Amino acid sequence: MRLFYIGIFRNETKPAYELVKEKELSKFGIFERGTVAEFLTMFAGTVAERTGPATRQDIEEQSYTFHVYGRTEGIAGVIISDHEYPKLVAHKLLGKIVDEFLTQNPRTKWAEGSPTLEMPELKKYLTDYQDPRQADGIMKIQQELDETKIILHKTIESVLERGEKLDSLVQRSEGLSAQSKVFYKTAKKQNSCCVIM
């Protein structure tokens, strides 16, 4: 599970304009990074452009998933991840980022022209959310529940095995008990023929 890109676009005009962005391309070789960065930016802009207001969508292209959240204010947040990244966590992060962007940057800063805006929090989010199980409380609890479930299954299996062993011991002891009764009766008969006076 990996995040590659977080960006916010002004998408009410065509073409969509990238207002802020952060990329994590360390997975790629040095010579590939430029090409991958161009592809991600170009495709993120296209997806943001085609996303309507108050819309959330996930688009898969090659080995990437584009998570997009269009807002009625005329902007769209885009996260690009691999296919394994949980959609719920990506959209939760998108909502958080877009809300923070709108709080920090009034519409007059980005509505027209080609503004150069900064949002240093994106780098932190991109780093923190690389492992969604650690960043998202629900995912963390789900992982702990899964681990507990595995432990419980193992415990139940061992209890059942013990129960089976106990059942076989009870059957053996019943068999031994029956054999000891036969032995007692046989010994009593043998001893009764040799009475000492």
Tab-separated table of C-alpha atoms in Angstrom:
chain	number	residue	atom	x	y	z
A	1	MET	CA	0.000	0.000	0.000
A	2	ARG	CA	1.494	3.258	-1.096
A	3	LEU	CA	0.607	6.901	-1.792
A	4	PHE	CA	2.368	8.669	-4.655
A	5	TYR	CA	0.650	12.030	-5.007
A	6	ILE	CA	-1.628	14.468	-3.183
A	7	GLY	CA	-2.846	17.580	-4.976
A	8	ILE	CA	-5.589	20.174	-5.096
A	9	PHE	CA	-6.835	21.579	-8.405
A	10	ARG	CA	-9.027	24.478	-9.400
A	11	ASN	CA	-11.444	22.596	-11.643
A	12	GLU	CA	-14.233	25.069	-12.381
A	13	THR	CA	-12.329	26.295	-15.470
A	14	LYS	CA	-10.757	24.208	-18.224
A	15	PRO	CA	-7.985	23.120	-18.107
A	16	ALA	CA	-7.820	22.356	-14.383
A	17	TYR	CA	-5.037	24.237	-12.594
A	18	GLU	CA	-2.853	22.571	-9.964
A	19	LEU	CA	-2.892	24.795	-6.859
A	20	VAL	CA	-0.791	22.678	-4.464
A	21	LYS	CA	0.849	19.273	-4.706
A	22	GLU	CA	3.203	16.841	-3.035
A	23	LYS	CA	4.747	13.693	-4.550
A	24	GLU	CA	6.510	10.640	-3.148
A	25	LEU	CA	8.386	8.930	-5.980
A	26	SER	CA	11.266	7.257	-4.126
A	27	LYS	CA	9.961	3.867	-5.291
A	28	PHE	CA	10.982	4.776	-8.841
A	29	GLY	CA	14.475	5.000	-10.268
A	30	ILE	CA	16.087	8.414	-10.643
A	31	PHE	CA	15.673	8.375	-14.429
A	32	GLU	CA	12.008	7.338	-14.215
A	33	ARG	CA	10.878	9.949	-11.683
A	34	GLY	CA	10.520	12.824	-14.138
A	35	THR	CA	8.338	10.820	-16.512
A	36	VAL	CA	6.242	9.365	-13.689
A	37	ALA	CA	5.794	12.841	-12.139
A	38	GLU	CA	4.589	14.260	-15.482
A	39	PHE	CA	2.174	11.358	-15.969
A	40	LEU	CA	0.751	11.715	-12.444
A	41	THR	CA	0.307	15.499	-12.751
A	42	MET	CA	-1.230	15.314	-16.222
A	43	PHE	CA	-3.621	12.497	-15.377
A	44	ALA	CA	-4.552	14.033	-11.982
A	45	GLY	CA	-5.454	17.266	-13.804
A	46	THR	CA	-7.576	15.382	-16.342
A	47	VAL	CA	-9.404	13.471	-13.602
A	48	ALA	CA	-9.953	16.653	-11.544
A	49	GLU	CA	-11.298	18.421	-14.645
A	50	ARG	CA	-13.855	15.659	-15.253
A	51	THR	CA	-15.024	15.436	-11.651
A	52	GLY	CA	-18.164	17.413	-10.939
A	53	PRO	CA	-18.979	19.356	-7.781
A	54	ALA	CA	-19.884	17.310	-4.672
A	55	THR	CA	-18.588	14.105	-6.286
A	56	ARG	CA	-16.257	11.388	-5.048
A	57	GLN	CA	-14.814	8.809	-7.396
A	58	ASP	CA	-12.026	6.264	-7.789
A	59	ILE	CA	-10.442	5.688	-11.184
A	60	GLU	CA	-7.935	2.948	-11.962
A	61	GLU	CA	-5.282	3.549	-14.610
A	62	GLN	CA	-2.366	1.173	-15.158
A	63	SER	CA	-1.060	0.350	-11.655
A	64	TYR	CA	-2.524	3.482	-10.032
A	65	THR	CA	-5.826	4.409	-8.414
A	66	PHE	CA	-6.901	8.055	-8.592
A	67	HIS	CA	-9.114	9.038	-5.661
A	68	VAL	CA	-10.910	12.322	-6.402
A	69	TYR	CA	-13.143	14.575	-4.348
A	70	GLY	CA	-14.823	17.483	-6.175
A	71	ARG	CA	-16.154	20.322	-4.031
A	72	THR	CA	-18.864	22.855	-4.806
A	73	GLU	CA	-16.357	25.681	-4.203
A	74	GLY	CA	-14.709	24.855	-7.549
A	75	ILE	CA	-11.775	22.755	-6.405
A	76	ALA	CA	-10.981	19.046	-6.447
A	77	GLY	CA	-8.606	17.063	-4.261
A	78	VAL	CA	-6.711	14.171	-5.867
A	79	ILE	CA	-4.783	11.340	-4.239
A	80	ILE	CA	-2.917	8.814	-6.346
A	81	SER	CA	-2.123	5.455	-4.780
A	82	ASP	CA	-1.541	1.850	-5.750
A	83	HIS	CA	-4.554	-0.467	-6.103
A	84	GLU	CA	-4.126	-1.961	-2.616
A	85	TYR	CA	-4.577	1.334	-0.763
A	86	PRO	CA	-7.956	1.422	1.072
A	87	LYS	CA	-10.448	3.751	-0.593
A	88	LEU	CA	-12.090	4.691	2.703
A	89	VAL	CA	-8.807	5.989	4.135
A	90	ALA	CA	-7.964	7.861	0.905
A	91	HIS	CA	-11.314	9.661	0.851
A	92	LYS	CA	-11.123	10.464	4.549
A	93	LEU	CA	-7.702	12.063	3.930
A	94	LEU	CA	-9.042	13.923	0.870
A	95	GLY	CA	-11.853	15.450	2.909
A	96	LYS	CA	-9.404	16.546	5.594
A	97	ILE	CA	-6.945	18.080	3.109
A	98	VAL	CA	-9.566	19.948	1.099
A	99	ASP	CA	-11.161	21.343	4.279
A	100	GLU	CA	-7.769	22.555	5.534
A	101	PHE	CA	-6.946	24.089	2.147
A	102	LEU	CA	-10.205	26.033	2.062
A	103	THR	CA	-9.709	27.198	5.662
A	104	GLN	CA	-6.155	28.451	4.966
A	105	ASN	CA	-6.800	29.892	1.492
A	106	PRO	CA	-9.841	32.081	0.862
A	107	ARG	CA	-11.314	31.933	-2.629
A	108	THR	CA	-9.725	35.272	-3.596
A	109	LYS	CA	-6.251	33.665	-3.358
A	110	TRP	CA	-6.851	30.931	-5.905
A	111	ALA	CA	-9.993	31.681	-7.967
A	112	GLU	CA	-8.204	33.510	-10.803
A	113	GLY	CA	-4.863	33.575	-12.527
A	114	SER	CA	-1.951	31.232	-11.790
A	115	PRO	CA	-1.353	31.527	-8.063
A	116	THR	CA	1.588	29.835	-6.376
A	117	LEU	CA	0.281	28.476	-3.100
A	118	GLU	CA	1.952	26.332	-0.488
A	119	MET	CA	0.557	23.748	1.873
A	120	PRO	CA	3.420	22.179	3.866
A	121	GLU	CA	1.000	19.811	5.639
A	122	LEU	CA	0.762	17.757	2.434
A	123	LYS	CA	4.286	16.407	2.912
A	124	LYS	CA	3.434	15.294	6.458
A	125	TYR	CA	0.187	13.672	5.322
A	126	LEU	CA	1.958	11.926	2.468
A	127	THR	CA	4.473	10.481	4.937
A	128	ASP	CA	2.009	9.674	7.741
A	129	TYR	CA	-0.565	7.996	5.517
A	130	GLN	CA	1.890	5.669	3.731
A	131	ASP	CA	0.752	3.030	6.215
A	132	PRO	CA	-3.024	3.487	6.445
A	133	ARG	CA	-3.302	1.085	9.403
A	134	GLN	CA	-1.207	3.432	11.548
A	135	ALA	CA	-2.737	6.679	10.294
A	136	ASP	CA	-6.395	5.744	10.397
A	137	GLY	CA	-7.936	4.754	13.742
A	138	ILE	CA	-10.587	2.514	12.187
A	139	MET	CA	-7.989	0.590	10.156
A	140	LYS	CA	-5.835	0.205	13.269
A	141	ILE	CA	-8.757	-1.189	15.276
A	142	GLN	CA	-9.674	-3.512	12.390
A	143	GLN	CA	-6.115	-4.874	12.313
A	144	GLU	CA	-6.192	-5.470	16.082
A	145	LEU	CA	-9.564	-7.226	15.758
A	146	ASP	CA	-8.206	-9.461	12.998
A	147	GLU	CA	-5.206	-10.391	15.136
A	148	THR	CA	-7.468	-11.121	18.129
A	149	LYS	CA	-9.722	-13.247	15.936
A	150	ILE	CA	-6.756	-15.357	14.802
A	151	ILE	CA	-5.642	-15.881	18.408
A	152	LEU	CA	-9.186	-16.870	19.438
A	153	HIS	CA	-9.423	-19.380	16.575
A	154	LYS	CA	-6.154	-20.978	17.667
A	155	THR	CA	-7.333	-21.103	21.294
A	156	ILE	CA	-10.658	-22.686	20.339
A	157	GLU	CA	-8.874	-25.269	18.170
A	158	SER	CA	-6.546	-26.214	21.027
A	159	VAL	CA	-9.505	-26.501	23.459
A	160	LEU	CA	-11.325	-28.765	20.995
A	161	GLU	CA	-8.197	-30.906	20.615
A	162	ARG	CA	-7.960	-31.165	24.406
A	163	GLY	CA	-11.635	-32.142	24.539
A	164	GLU	CA	-11.015	-34.906	22.002
A	165	LYS	CA	-8.053	-36.152	24.052
A	166	LEU	CA	-10.188	-36.104	27.220
A	167	ASP	CA	-12.918	-38.094	25.452
A	168	SER	CA	-10.428	-40.756	24.378
A	169	LEU	CA	-9.023	-40.914	27.945
A	170	VAL	CA	-12.522	-41.379	29.363
A	171	GLN	CA	-13.186	-44.181	26.865
A	172	ARG	CA	-9.880	-45.854	27.783
A	173	SER	CA	-10.614	-45.538	31.482
A	174	GLU	CA	-14.066	-47.049	30.946
A	175	GLY	CA	-12.404	-49.923	29.075
A	176	LEU	CA	-9.881	-50.357	31.881
A	177	SER	CA	-12.664	-50.230	34.460
A	178	ALA	CA	-14.559	-53.015	32.675
A	179	GLN	CA	-11.346	-55.075	32.408
A	180	SER	CA	-10.583	-54.579	36.097
A	181	LYS	CA	-14.091	-55.815	37.032
A	182	VAL	CA	-13.565	-58.933	34.925
A	183	PHE	CA	-10.160	-59.449	36.537
A	184	TYR	CA	-11.654	-59.050	40.035
A	185	LYS	CA	-14.392	-61.603	39.340
A	186	THR	CA	-11.916	-64.062	37.813
A	187	ALA	CA	-9.526	-63.648	40.734
A	188	LYS	CA	-12.380	-64.166	43.208
A	189	LYS	CA	-13.392	-67.423	41.475
A	190	GLN	CA	-9.811	-68.625	41.451
A	191	ASN	CA	-9.366	-67.827	45.119
A	192	SER	CA	-12.673	-69.432	46.117
A	193	CYS	CA	-11.590	-72.913	44.980
A	194	CYS	CA	-8.576	-72.873	47.252
A	195	VAL	CA	-10.050	-72.235	50.647
A	196	ILE	CA	-7.580	-72.712	53.534
A	197	MET	CA	-8.885	-74.126	56.770
